[in-house]
Coordinates of C-alpha atoms in Angstrom, one line a residue:
M1 CA -21.3 -4.3 59.1
Q2 CA -19.1 -3.7 55.3
L3 CA -20.2 -6.9 52.9
P4 CA -16.8 -8.8 51.4
E5 CA -16.5 -7.8 47.9
A6 CA -17.6 -9.9 45.5
S7 CA -14.0 -12.3 43.6
P8 CA -14.2 -11.0 40.4
K9 CA -16.0 -14.0 37.8
K10 CA -13.2 -16.0 36.3
E11 CA -12.9 -16.0 32.4
Y12 CA -14.1 -19.5 31.0
V13 CA -12.3 -21.0 28.2
L14 CA -13.5 -24.2 25.8
V15 CA -11.1 -26.2 24.6
I16 CA -11.9 -28.6 21.7
D17 CA -9.5 -31.3 21.1
D18 CA -9.9 -35.3 20.7
T19 CA -6.5 -35.6 21.0
Q20 CA -6.2 -36.5 24.8
P21 CA -2.9 -35.3 26.1
N22 CA -3.4 -32.2 23.8
L23 CA -6.4 -31.7 25.6
H24 CA -5.2 -32.5 29.3
L25 CA -1.9 -30.7 28.7
L26 CA -3.9 -27.2 27.4
I27 CA -6.6 -27.7 30.5
T28 CA -4.0 -27.6 33.1
M29 CA -2.1 -24.8 31.5
L30 CA -5.0 -22.5 31.2
T31 CA -6.6 -23.7 34.5
R32 CA -3.0 -22.9 36.4
R33 CA -3.1 -19.7 34.5
G34 CA -6.5 -18.8 36.4
Y35 CA -9.1 -19.4 34.1
E36 CA -11.8 -21.8 34.1
V37 CA -11.1 -24.4 31.4
I38 CA -13.6 -27.1 30.4
G39 CA -12.4 -29.4 27.4
I40 CA -14.7 -31.7 25.3
S41 CA -13.6 -34.4 22.7
D42 CA -15.9 -34.2 21.1
S43 CA -16.8 -31.5 17.9
L44 CA -21.1 -32.2 18.1
K45 CA -21.0 -31.8 21.3
A46 CA -18.9 -28.9 21.5
V47 CA -20.8 -26.6 20.0
S48 CA -23.4 -28.0 22.3
A49 CA -21.7 -26.7 24.6
A50 CA -21.1 -23.7 23.5
Q51 CA -24.5 -22.9 22.9
T52 CA -25.4 -24.1 26.9
E53 CA -22.7 -22.4 28.5
M54 CA -21.2 -18.8 26.5
P55 CA -17.0 -19.6 26.9
D56 CA -15.3 -15.9 26.2
L57 CA -12.9 -18.1 24.4
V58 CA -12.5 -21.2 21.7
V59 CA -9.6 -23.1 21.5
L60 CA -10.5 -25.6 18.7
D61 CA -8.4 -28.5 17.0
I62 CA -9.0 -28.6 13.1
N63 CA -8.8 -32.9 12.7
M64 CA -11.8 -33.7 14.0
P65 CA -14.1 -37.2 13.2
N66 CA -17.8 -36.3 12.9
M67 CA -17.2 -32.2 12.1
N68 CA -14.0 -30.3 12.1
G69 CA -12.8 -27.6 13.5
F70 CA -14.1 -25.5 10.5
Q71 CA -17.5 -26.9 10.2
V72 CA -17.3 -26.3 14.1
C73 CA -16.4 -22.6 13.5
E74 CA -18.8 -22.1 11.4
Q75 CA -21.4 -22.9 13.1
L76 CA -20.2 -21.2 16.2
K77 CA -20.2 -18.2 13.6
S78 CA -23.9 -18.5 12.4
S79 CA -25.8 -18.1 15.6
D80 CA -26.6 -15.3 16.6
R81 CA -25.8 -16.0 21.0
T82 CA -22.1 -17.0 20.2
R83 CA -20.8 -14.9 16.6
D84 CA -18.6 -12.9 18.5
I85 CA -16.6 -15.9 21.1
P86 CA -13.5 -15.6 19.5
V87 CA -11.9 -18.8 18.1
I88 CA -8.5 -19.6 18.3
F89 CA -7.2 -22.7 16.3
I90 CA -5.0 -24.9 17.2
S91 CA -3.6 -27.7 14.6
A92 CA -0.2 -29.2 12.9
R93 CA -1.5 -28.4 9.4
D94 CA 1.0 -25.8 8.7
E95 CA -0.3 -25.4 5.4
V96 CA -1.2 -21.9 4.4
L97 CA -4.2 -23.0 2.4
D98 CA -5.1 -24.4 5.6
K99 CA -5.0 -20.7 7.8
V100 CA -6.7 -18.9 5.2
Q101 CA -9.9 -21.3 5.8
A102 CA -9.0 -20.8 9.0
F103 CA -9.5 -16.9 9.1
A104 CA -12.1 -17.0 6.3
V105 CA -14.3 -18.8 8.8
G106 CA -14.2 -16.5 11.6
G107 CA -10.9 -17.1 13.6
V108 CA -9.2 -14.6 14.8
D109 CA -5.8 -16.4 15.5
Y110 CA -3.6 -19.7 14.8
I111 CA -1.5 -21.6 16.5
T112 CA 0.5 -24.4 14.7
K113 CA 0.9 -27.8 17.1
P114 CA 3.7 -28.8 18.6
F115 CA 3.1 -25.5 20.5
Q116 CA 5.0 -23.0 22.9
I117 CA 3.1 -22.6 26.5
A118 CA 3.7 -19.3 26.5
E119 CA 2.4 -19.3 23.1
V120 CA -0.5 -20.3 23.8
L121 CA -1.0 -18.4 27.4
A122 CA 0.3 -14.9 25.2
R123 CA -2.5 -15.6 22.7
V124 CA -5.0 -16.2 24.4
E125 CA -4.8 -13.3 27.1
N126 CA -4.0 -11.0 23.9
Q127 CA -7.7 -12.4 22.6
L128 CA -9.1 -12.4 26.2
T129 CA -8.1 -8.7 26.3
L130 CA -10.0 -7.4 23.1
R131 CA -12.8 -9.5 24.3
R132 CA -12.8 -7.8 28.1
L133 CA -12.0 -3.7 25.6
Q134 CA -15.5 -5.0 23.1
R135 CA -17.5 -5.6 26.4
Q136 CA -16.1 -2.7 27.7
L137 CA -17.4 -0.1 25.0
Q138 CA -20.7 -2.2 24.9
E139 CA -20.9 -2.2 28.6
Q140 CA -20.5 2.4 28.0
N141 CA -23.3 2.1 25.3
E142 CA -25.8 0.9 27.4
R143 CA -24.8 3.3 30.2
L144 CA -25.0 6.1 27.8
K145 CA -28.3 5.1 26.8
Q146 CA -29.4 5.3 30.5
E147 CA -27.5 8.4 31.4
I148 CA -28.2 10.7 28.7
N149 CA -31.6 12.1 28.2
S150 CA -30.8 14.3 25.4
R151 CA -31.0 12.0 21.9
I152 CA -28.4 14.1 20.0
I153 CA -25.6 13.9 22.4
A154 CA -26.3 10.0 23.1
E155 CA -26.2 9.4 19.1
T156 CA -23.5 11.0 19.3
L157 CA -21.1 9.6 22.4
L158 CA -22.1 6.7 20.6
Q159 CA -21.4 6.8 17.6
E160 CA -17.9 7.7 18.6
A161 CA -17.9 4.2 21.3
N162 CA -18.4 2.4 18.1
E163 CA -15.7 3.8 16.7
K164 CA -13.4 2.6 19.3
L165 CA -14.8 -0.8 19.0
G166 CA -15.1 0.0 14.9
R167 CA -10.2 0.6 15.3
L168 CA -10.4 -2.2 17.6
V169 CA -11.5 -4.7 15.9
N170 CA -9.9 -3.9 12.9
L171 CA -6.9 -4.7 14.6
D172 CA -4.4 -7.4 14.0
G173 CA -4.3 -8.6 17.7
L174 CA 0.1 -9.3 17.3
T175 CA 1.5 -6.9 14.9
Q176 CA -1.1 -4.1 15.5
L177 CA -1.5 -3.2 11.8
A178 CA -4.7 -3.1 10.4
N179 CA -6.1 -6.8 10.0
R180 CA -7.1 -8.5 6.7
R181 CA -10.5 -7.2 7.5
C182 CA -9.7 -3.9 7.3
F183 CA -7.6 -4.2 4.4
D184 CA -10.3 -5.3 2.1
E185 CA -12.8 -3.0 2.8
Y186 CA -10.4 -0.2 2.2
L187 CA -8.7 -1.7 -0.8
E188 CA -12.2 -1.6 -2.3
Q189 CA -13.1 1.9 -0.7
E190 CA -9.9 3.5 -2.8
W191 CA -9.8 1.0 -5.7
Q192 CA -14.2 3.3 -5.5
R193 CA -12.7 6.9 -5.4
L194 CA -9.5 6.5 -7.1
A195 CA -11.4 5.5 -10.3
R196 CA -13.7 8.0 -10.1
E197 CA -10.9 10.5 -10.1
R198 CA -8.8 8.4 -12.3
L199 CA -5.8 8.4 -10.3
P200 CA -3.5 6.1 -9.6
L201 CA -3.4 2.5 -7.0
S202 CA -0.5 0.9 -5.3
L203 CA -0.2 -2.3 -3.4
I204 CA 3.2 -3.9 -1.9
M205 CA 2.9 -7.6 -0.8
C206 CA 6.0 -8.2 1.2
D207 CA 7.0 -11.6 2.9
I208 CA 9.3 -12.6 5.4
D209 CA 11.8 -15.1 4.0
F210 CA 12.0 -18.4 5.0
F211 CA 9.6 -17.5 8.1
K212 CA 9.5 -21.1 9.0
N213 CA 12.9 -21.6 9.4
Y214 CA 13.2 -18.5 11.9
N215 CA 10.5 -20.3 13.9
D216 CA 11.8 -23.7 14.2
T217 CA 15.5 -22.4 14.8
Y218 CA 14.5 -19.6 17.6
G219 CA 11.1 -20.4 18.3
H220 CA 7.5 -19.4 18.0
V221 CA 7.6 -16.3 21.2
A222 CA 11.2 -15.2 19.1
G223 CA 9.0 -15.6 16.2
D224 CA 6.2 -13.4 17.6
D225 CA 8.8 -10.6 18.4
C226 CA 10.6 -10.7 14.7
L227 CA 7.0 -9.9 13.2
R228 CA 6.6 -6.6 15.5
K229 CA 9.8 -6.0 14.4
V230 CA 9.0 -5.9 10.9
S231 CA 5.6 -4.5 11.0
L232 CA 6.8 -1.5 12.9
L233 CA 9.4 -1.0 9.8
I234 CA 6.9 -1.5 7.6
K235 CA 4.7 0.6 8.9
Q236 CA 7.4 3.8 9.6
S237 CA 8.3 3.7 6.2
V238 CA 4.9 5.5 5.2
N239 CA 4.2 9.0 6.8
R240 CA 1.0 10.0 4.7
P241 CA -3.0 9.4 6.5
A242 CA -4.4 8.1 3.6
D243 CA -1.8 4.6 3.2
L244 CA -2.2 1.7 5.3
V245 CA -0.5 -1.2 6.1
A246 CA -2.0 -4.3 7.2
R247 CA -1.5 -8.0 7.9
Y248 CA -2.3 -9.9 5.6
G249 CA -2.0 -13.4 7.1
G250 CA 0.7 -15.0 8.7
E251 CA 3.9 -13.5 7.8
E252 CA 2.5 -12.1 5.2
F253 CA 1.5 -8.0 4.4
V254 CA 0.2 -5.2 2.2
L255 CA 0.6 -1.2 1.4
V256 CA -2.0 -0.1 0.6
L257 CA -1.2 3.0 -1.4
P258 CA -3.4 5.4 -3.0
N259 CA -2.4 8.1 -5.2
T260 CA 0.5 6.3 -5.8
D261 CA 2.1 4.8 -9.1
I262 CA 4.8 2.4 -9.5
E263 CA 7.9 4.6 -9.2
G264 CA 6.5 5.8 -5.9
S265 CA 5.9 2.4 -4.8
I266 CA 9.2 1.1 -5.6
A267 CA 10.8 3.8 -3.6
I268 CA 9.0 2.8 -0.6
A269 CA 9.6 -1.2 -1.1
E270 CA 13.2 0.4 -1.4
V271 CA 13.1 2.2 2.0
I272 CA 11.8 -1.0 3.2
R273 CA 14.1 -3.1 2.5
Q274 CA 17.3 -0.7 3.6
G275 CA 15.5 -0.2 6.8
L276 CA 15.1 -4.1 7.3
Q277 CA 18.6 -4.4 6.9
E278 CA 19.6 -1.9 9.0
L279 CA 17.4 -3.3 11.7
A280 CA 20.1 -6.2 11.1
I281 CA 18.0 -9.3 12.7
P282 CA 19.7 -12.4 12.9
H283 CA 18.5 -15.4 11.5
E284 CA 21.2 -18.0 10.6
D285 CA 18.1 -20.2 8.6
S286 CA 17.9 -18.3 6.1
A287 CA 18.8 -19.7 2.4
V288 CA 19.7 -15.9 1.3
S289 CA 21.1 -13.7 4.0
Q290 CA 22.1 -14.0 7.9
L291 CA 20.0 -11.4 8.2
V292 CA 15.8 -11.3 8.4
T293 CA 14.9 -10.6 4.4
L294 CA 11.9 -9.9 2.3
S295 CA 10.7 -10.6 -1.0
M296 CA 8.1 -8.0 -2.1
G297 CA 5.2 -7.5 -5.2
V298 CA 4.9 -4.1 -6.4
T299 CA 2.3 -3.3 -8.5
S300 CA 0.1 0.0 -9.7
L301 CA -2.5 0.8 -11.9
V302 CA -5.4 3.1 -12.3
P303 CA -8.4 1.4 -10.9
V304 CA -11.6 1.6 -13.5
T305 CA -15.2 1.5 -12.5
D306 CA -16.5 -2.4 -14.4
S307 CA -13.8 -4.1 -13.1
H308 CA -12.6 -5.3 -9.3
P309 CA -9.7 -4.8 -7.1
S310 CA -8.8 -8.1 -6.8
V311 CA -6.9 -7.6 -10.7
L312 CA -4.7 -4.9 -8.6
L313 CA -4.2 -8.0 -5.6
T314 CA -3.7 -10.5 -8.1
A315 CA -1.0 -8.6 -9.7
A316 CA 0.9 -8.2 -6.4
D317 CA 0.8 -11.6 -5.7
Y318 CA 1.9 -12.7 -8.9
A319 CA 4.4 -9.9 -8.1
L320 CA 5.0 -11.6 -5.3
Y321 CA 5.7 -15.4 -6.3
R322 CA 7.9 -14.0 -8.9
A323 CA 10.0 -11.9 -6.4
K324 CA 10.7 -15.7 -4.2
E325 CA 11.1 -17.7 -7.7
L326 CA 13.9 -15.5 -8.6
G327 CA 15.9 -16.0 -5.2
R328 CA 13.7 -14.4 -2.8
N329 CA 15.5 -10.9 -1.0
Q330 CA 14.1 -8.4 -3.6
T331 CA 11.8 -6.7 -5.4
Y332 CA 10.1 -7.6 -8.6
Q333 CA 7.4 -4.8 -10.2
I334 CA 4.2 -5.2 -12.8
G335 CA 2.5 -2.3 -14.0

Protein backbone atom coordinates (compact mmCIF):
# COMPACT_ATOMS: atom_id res chain seq x y z
CA MET A 1 0.00 0.00 0.00
CA GLN A 2 1.34 3.39 -1.00
CA LEU A 3 1.52 5.87 1.83
CA PRO A 4 0.21 9.43 1.24
CA GLU A 5 2.88 12.06 0.72
CA ALA A 6 3.46 14.38 3.65
CA SER A 7 2.22 17.91 3.02
CA PRO A 8 5.00 20.53 2.93
CA LYS A 9 5.58 22.37 6.17
CA LYS A 10 4.25 25.92 6.19
CA GLU A 11 6.82 28.68 6.59
CA TYR A 12 6.56 30.33 9.99
CA VAL A 13 6.47 34.13 10.36
CA LEU A 14 6.72 35.90 13.73
CA VAL A 15 5.08 39.36 13.77
CA ILE A 16 6.04 41.73 16.61
CA ASP A 17 3.96 44.91 16.93
CA ASP A 18 2.34 46.49 20.01
CA THR A 19 -0.36 48.21 17.92
CA GLN A 20 -3.22 45.73 17.86
CA PRO A 21 -4.89 46.82 14.57
CA ASN A 22 -1.55 46.56 12.72
CA LEU A 23 -0.79 43.23 14.38
CA HIS A 24 -4.19 41.82 13.45
CA LEU A 25 -3.93 43.03 9.84
CA LEU A 26 -0.45 41.55 9.35
CA ILE A 27 -1.47 38.23 10.90
CA THR A 28 -4.60 38.04 8.74
CA MET A 29 -2.98 38.84 5.39
CA LEU A 30 0.05 36.57 6.00
CA THR A 31 -2.17 33.70 7.14
CA ARG A 32 -4.33 34.07 4.02
CA ARG A 33 -1.15 33.90 1.95
CA GLY A 34 -0.50 30.44 3.42
CA TYR A 35 2.08 31.15 6.12
CA GLU A 36 1.93 29.96 9.70
CA VAL A 37 1.83 33.21 11.70
CA ILE A 38 2.08 34.12 15.34
CA GLY A 39 1.70 37.70 16.57
CA ILE A 40 3.20 39.05 19.77
CA SER A 41 2.78 42.58 21.12
CA ASP A 42 5.30 42.31 23.97
CA SER A 43 8.91 42.72 22.82
CA LEU A 44 10.41 40.76 25.73
CA LYS A 45 8.09 37.79 25.13
CA ALA A 46 8.86 38.02 21.41
CA VAL A 47 12.60 37.49 21.95
CA SER A 48 11.87 34.41 24.05
CA ALA A 49 9.39 33.11 21.47
CA ALA A 50 11.93 33.49 18.67
CA GLN A 51 14.44 31.40 20.65
CA THR A 52 11.99 28.56 21.22
CA GLU A 53 9.88 28.61 18.05
CA MET A 54 12.65 29.44 15.53
CA PRO A 55 10.57 31.33 12.91
CA ASP A 56 11.64 31.53 9.28
CA LEU A 57 11.17 35.32 9.29
CA VAL A 58 10.52 38.12 11.79
CA VAL A 59 8.42 41.20 10.92
CA LEU A 60 9.32 43.78 13.57
CA ASP A 61 7.93 47.17 14.59
CA ILE A 62 10.38 49.75 15.99
CA ASN A 63 8.31 51.79 18.47
CA MET A 64 7.48 49.45 21.36
CA PRO A 65 7.59 49.69 25.16
CA ASN A 66 10.17 47.89 27.33
CA MET A 67 12.49 47.21 24.41
CA ASN A 68 12.32 48.86 20.99
CA GLY A 69 12.66 47.07 17.67
CA PHE A 70 16.35 47.93 17.27
CA GLN A 71 17.10 46.32 20.63
CA VAL A 72 15.00 43.26 19.78
CA CYS A 73 16.93 42.80 16.54
CA GLU A 74 20.26 43.16 18.37
CA GLN A 75 19.15 40.46 20.83
CA LEU A 76 18.27 38.11 17.98
CA LYS A 77 21.52 38.74 16.13
CA SER A 78 23.60 38.22 19.28
CA SER A 79 22.36 34.65 19.67
CA ASP A 80 23.83 31.76 17.68
CA ARG A 81 20.36 30.21 17.58
CA THR A 82 18.53 33.19 16.00
CA ARG A 83 21.20 35.28 14.27
CA ASP A 84 20.39 33.92 10.79
CA ILE A 85 16.66 34.62 11.01
CA PRO A 86 15.93 37.53 8.60
CA VAL A 87 14.30 40.58 10.18
CA ILE A 88 12.09 43.00 8.24
CA PHE A 89 11.48 46.29 10.04
CA ILE A 90 8.07 47.90 9.60
CA SER A 91 7.61 51.34 11.09
CA ALA A 92 5.99 54.74 10.71
CA ARG A 93 9.45 56.27 11.16
CA ASP A 94 10.67 57.33 7.71
CA GLU A 95 13.90 59.14 8.62
CA VAL A 96 17.12 58.10 6.89
CA LEU A 97 18.92 57.64 10.23
CA ASP A 98 16.23 55.19 11.39
CA LYS A 99 16.67 53.14 8.22
CA VAL A 100 20.45 53.24 8.52
CA GLN A 101 20.22 52.03 12.13
CA ALA A 102 17.80 49.28 11.12
CA PHE A 103 20.30 47.87 8.62
CA ALA A 104 23.19 48.45 11.03
CA VAL A 105 21.64 46.20 13.72
CA GLY A 106 21.04 43.42 11.20
CA GLY A 107 17.74 44.11 9.44
CA VAL A 108 17.40 42.90 5.85
CA ASP A 109 14.57 45.23 4.75
CA TYR A 110 12.57 48.26 5.91
CA ILE A 111 8.91 49.00 5.19
CA THR A 112 7.30 52.31 6.16
CA LYS A 113 3.77 52.71 7.47
CA PRO A 114 1.15 53.08 6.23
CA PHE A 115 2.10 50.02 4.24
CA GLN A 116 0.60 48.48 1.13
CA ILE A 117 -0.49 44.86 1.58
CA ALA A 118 0.96 43.84 -1.79
CA GLU A 119 4.28 45.42 -0.87
CA VAL A 120 4.50 43.62 2.48
CA LEU A 121 3.65 40.26 0.89
CA ALA A 122 6.20 40.76 -1.88
CA ARG A 123 8.99 41.67 0.53
CA VAL A 124 8.13 38.82 2.89
CA GLU A 125 8.15 36.32 0.00
CA ASN A 126 11.46 37.73 -1.26
CA GLN A 127 13.17 37.19 2.10
CA LEU A 128 11.66 33.73 2.55
CA THR A 129 12.88 32.80 -0.94
CA LEU A 130 16.39 33.86 0.05
CA ARG A 131 16.00 31.87 3.26
CA ARG A 132 14.92 28.77 1.30
CA LEU A 133 17.87 29.12 -1.06
CA GLN A 134 20.27 29.48 1.85
CA ARG A 135 18.88 26.34 3.44
CA GLN A 136 19.08 24.46 0.13
CA LEU A 137 22.74 25.38 -0.17
CA GLN A 138 23.36 24.38 3.43
CA GLU A 139 21.63 21.06 2.85
CA GLN A 140 23.65 20.57 -0.30
CA ASN A 141 26.82 21.11 1.70
CA GLU A 142 25.73 18.45 4.20
CA ARG A 143 24.97 15.95 1.44
CA LEU A 144 28.38 16.60 -0.11
CA LYS A 145 30.05 15.90 3.24
CA GLN A 146 28.24 12.57 3.51
CA GLU A 147 28.51 11.38 -0.09
CA ILE A 148 32.04 12.31 -1.14
CA ASN A 149 34.80 10.25 0.37
CA SER A 150 37.65 12.11 -1.24
CA ARG A 151 38.51 15.09 0.95
CA ILE A 152 39.94 17.10 -1.94
CA ILE A 153 36.82 16.68 -4.08
CA ALA A 154 34.54 17.37 -1.10
CA GLU A 155 36.38 20.57 -0.18
CA THR A 156 36.24 21.81 -3.79
CA LEU A 157 32.49 21.30 -4.11
CA LEU A 158 31.84 22.81 -0.69
CA GLN A 159 33.84 25.86 -1.65
CA GLU A 160 31.75 26.30 -4.79
CA ALA A 161 28.52 26.01 -2.80
CA ASN A 162 29.73 28.49 -0.22
CA GLU A 163 30.72 30.95 -2.93
CA LYS A 164 27.18 30.76 -4.33
CA LEU A 165 25.80 31.35 -0.88
CA GLY A 166 28.18 34.27 -0.41
CA ARG A 167 26.99 35.88 -3.63
CA LEU A 168 23.39 35.42 -2.52
CA VAL A 169 24.06 36.99 0.89
CA ASN A 170 25.81 39.93 -0.78
CA LEU A 171 22.86 40.81 -3.05
CA ASP A 172 20.18 43.40 -2.38
CA GLY A 173 16.87 41.56 -2.62
CA LEU A 174 14.93 44.26 -4.45
CA THR A 175 17.45 45.50 -7.05
CA GLN A 176 19.77 42.47 -7.30
CA LEU A 177 22.72 44.86 -6.96
CA ALA A 178 25.47 44.38 -4.42
CA ASN A 179 24.23 45.27 -0.95
CA ARG A 180 25.78 47.56 1.65
CA ARG A 181 27.90 44.85 3.25
CA CYS A 182 29.33 43.80 -0.10
CA PHE A 183 30.07 47.44 -0.94
CA ASP A 184 31.93 48.04 2.35
CA GLU A 185 34.10 44.95 1.87
CA TYR A 186 34.87 45.70 -1.77
CA LEU A 187 35.74 49.35 -1.10
CA GLU A 188 38.21 48.29 1.62
CA GLN A 189 39.73 45.67 -0.68
CA GLU A 190 40.20 48.04 -3.61
CA TRP A 191 41.49 50.81 -1.34
CA GLN A 192 44.31 48.57 -0.11
CA ARG A 193 45.11 47.24 -3.59
CA LEU A 194 45.22 50.64 -5.29
CA ALA A 195 47.23 52.12 -2.43
CA ARG A 196 49.91 49.53 -3.19
CA GLU A 197 49.70 50.17 -6.93
CA ARG A 198 49.37 53.98 -6.51
CA LEU A 199 46.41 54.16 -8.89
CA PRO A 200 43.21 56.26 -8.57
CA LEU A 201 39.95 55.09 -7.02
CA SER A 202 36.66 56.88 -7.73
CA LEU A 203 33.19 56.84 -6.21
CA ILE A 204 29.88 58.04 -7.61
CA MET A 205 27.01 58.42 -5.14
CA CYS A 206 23.53 58.73 -6.67
CA ASP A 207 20.22 59.66 -5.09
CA ILE A 208 16.83 59.65 -6.82
CA ASP A 209 15.41 63.16 -6.54
CA PHE A 210 12.18 63.53 -4.51
CA PHE A 211 11.71 59.78 -4.25
CA LYS A 212 9.44 60.08 -1.22
CA ASN A 213 7.14 62.22 -3.36
CA TYR A 214 7.27 59.50 -6.01
CA ASN A 215 6.14 56.87 -3.51
CA ASP A 216 3.42 59.18 -2.19
CA THR A 217 2.13 59.80 -5.72
CA TYR A 218 2.43 56.38 -7.36
CA GLY A 219 2.57 53.98 -4.39
CA HIS A 220 5.33 51.80 -2.97
CA VAL A 221 4.89 49.00 -5.51
CA ALA A 222 5.53 51.47 -8.34
CA GLY A 223 8.37 52.91 -6.25
CA ASP A 224 10.03 49.49 -6.07
CA ASP A 225 9.64 49.11 -9.83
CA CYS A 226 11.27 52.53 -10.28
CA LEU A 227 14.19 51.47 -8.08
CA ARG A 228 14.67 48.33 -10.15
CA LYS A 229 14.67 50.27 -13.43
CA VAL A 230 17.13 52.89 -12.16
CA SER A 231 19.43 50.27 -10.64
CA LEU A 232 19.51 48.30 -13.92
CA LEU A 233 20.33 51.48 -15.84
CA ILE A 234 23.19 52.32 -13.47
CA LYS A 235 24.52 48.76 -13.64
CA GLN A 236 24.50 48.87 -17.45
CA SER A 237 26.48 52.12 -17.42
CA VAL A 238 29.70 50.31 -16.41
CA ASN A 239 31.35 47.55 -18.38
CA ARG A 240 34.54 46.58 -16.56
CA PRO A 241 34.49 43.53 -14.27
CA ALA A 242 36.24 45.50 -11.52
CA ASP A 243 33.51 48.18 -11.36
CA LEU A 244 30.93 47.60 -8.64
CA VAL A 245 27.40 49.04 -8.43
CA ALA A 246 25.69 48.74 -5.04
CA ARG A 247 22.49 49.82 -3.37
CA TYR A 248 23.71 52.05 -0.57
CA GLY A 249 20.33 52.30 1.14
CA GLY A 250 16.80 53.36 0.25
CA GLU A 251 16.94 55.31 -3.00
CA GLU A 252 20.73 55.79 -2.89
CA PHE A 253 23.23 53.94 -5.07
CA VAL A 254 27.03 53.96 -5.17
CA LEU A 255 29.54 53.02 -7.86
CA VAL A 256 33.08 51.88 -7.00
CA LEU A 257 35.38 52.58 -9.95
CA PRO A 258 38.94 51.24 -9.48
CA ASN A 259 41.73 52.70 -11.60
CA THR A 260 39.45 55.55 -12.74
CA ASP A 261 40.29 59.25 -12.47
CA ILE A 262 37.86 62.12 -11.96
CA GLU A 263 37.38 62.70 -15.71
CA GLY A 264 36.48 59.06 -16.28
CA SER A 265 34.05 59.13 -13.36
CA ILE A 266 32.31 62.25 -14.64
CA ALA A 267 31.97 60.61 -18.04
CA ILE A 268 30.21 57.62 -16.46
CA ALA A 269 27.94 59.95 -14.46
CA GLU A 270 26.97 61.66 -17.72
CA VAL A 271 26.17 58.28 -19.32
CA ILE A 272 23.86 57.55 -16.36
CA ARG A 273 22.21 60.97 -16.60
CA GLN A 274 21.57 60.67 -20.35
CA GLY A 275 20.34 57.09 -19.99
CA LEU A 276 17.87 58.10 -17.29
CA GLN A 277 16.61 60.94 -19.47
CA GLU A 278 16.03 58.50 -22.33
CA LEU A 279 14.32 56.05 -19.96
CA ALA A 280 11.81 58.85 -19.23
CA ILE A 281 10.16 57.54 -16.07
CA PRO A 282 7.32 59.99 -15.27
CA HIS A 283 7.51 61.87 -11.96
CA GLU A 284 4.82 64.52 -11.82
CA ASP A 285 5.53 65.41 -8.18
CA SER A 286 9.21 66.29 -8.68
CA ALA A 287 10.23 69.90 -8.15
CA VAL A 288 12.95 69.76 -10.81
CA SER A 289 11.51 67.74 -13.69
CA GLN A 290 8.48 65.86 -14.95
CA LEU A 291 10.72 62.76 -15.13
CA VAL A 292 12.71 60.81 -12.57
CA THR A 293 16.16 62.38 -12.14
CA LEU A 294 19.32 61.76 -10.11
CA SER A 295 21.60 63.92 -8.02
CA MET A 296 25.17 62.61 -8.15
CA GLY A 297 28.34 63.25 -6.18
CA VAL A 298 31.63 62.28 -7.82
CA THR A 299 35.05 62.10 -6.20
CA SER A 300 38.41 60.51 -6.94
CA LEU A 301 41.82 60.14 -5.29
CA VAL A 302 44.86 57.89 -5.08
CA PRO A 303 44.57 55.89 -1.85
CA VAL A 304 47.38 55.84 0.71
CA THR A 305 48.04 52.94 3.05
CA ASP A 306 47.95 54.96 6.28
CA SER A 307 44.52 56.44 5.49
CA HIS A 308 41.02 54.91 5.38
CA PRO A 309 38.40 54.57 2.59
CA SER A 310 35.97 56.57 4.73
CA VAL A 311 37.86 59.64 3.45
CA LEU A 312 36.68 58.90 -0.08
CA LEU A 313 33.19 57.95 1.07
CA THR A 314 32.80 61.16 3.06
CA ALA A 315 33.92 63.24 0.07
CA ALA A 316 31.44 61.50 -2.24
CA ASP A 317 28.64 61.96 0.29
CA TYR A 318 29.46 65.67 0.58
CA ALA A 319 29.55 66.04 -3.20
CA LEU A 320 26.08 64.45 -3.36
CA TYR A 321 24.89 66.84 -0.66
CA ARG A 322 26.18 69.79 -2.69
CA ALA A 323 24.45 68.52 -5.84
CA LYS A 324 21.18 68.48 -3.92
CA GLU A 325 21.84 71.84 -2.30
CA LEU A 326 22.48 73.44 -5.69
CA GLY A 327 19.10 72.33 -7.02
CA ARG A 328 19.31 68.55 -7.65
CA ASN A 329 19.22 66.84 -11.07
CA GLN A 330 22.94 67.48 -11.48
CA THR A 331 26.46 66.18 -10.80
CA TYR A 332 28.90 67.77 -8.35
CA GLN A 333 32.56 66.74 -8.32
CA ILE A 334 35.33 66.80 -5.73
CA GLY A 335 38.83 65.84 -6.76
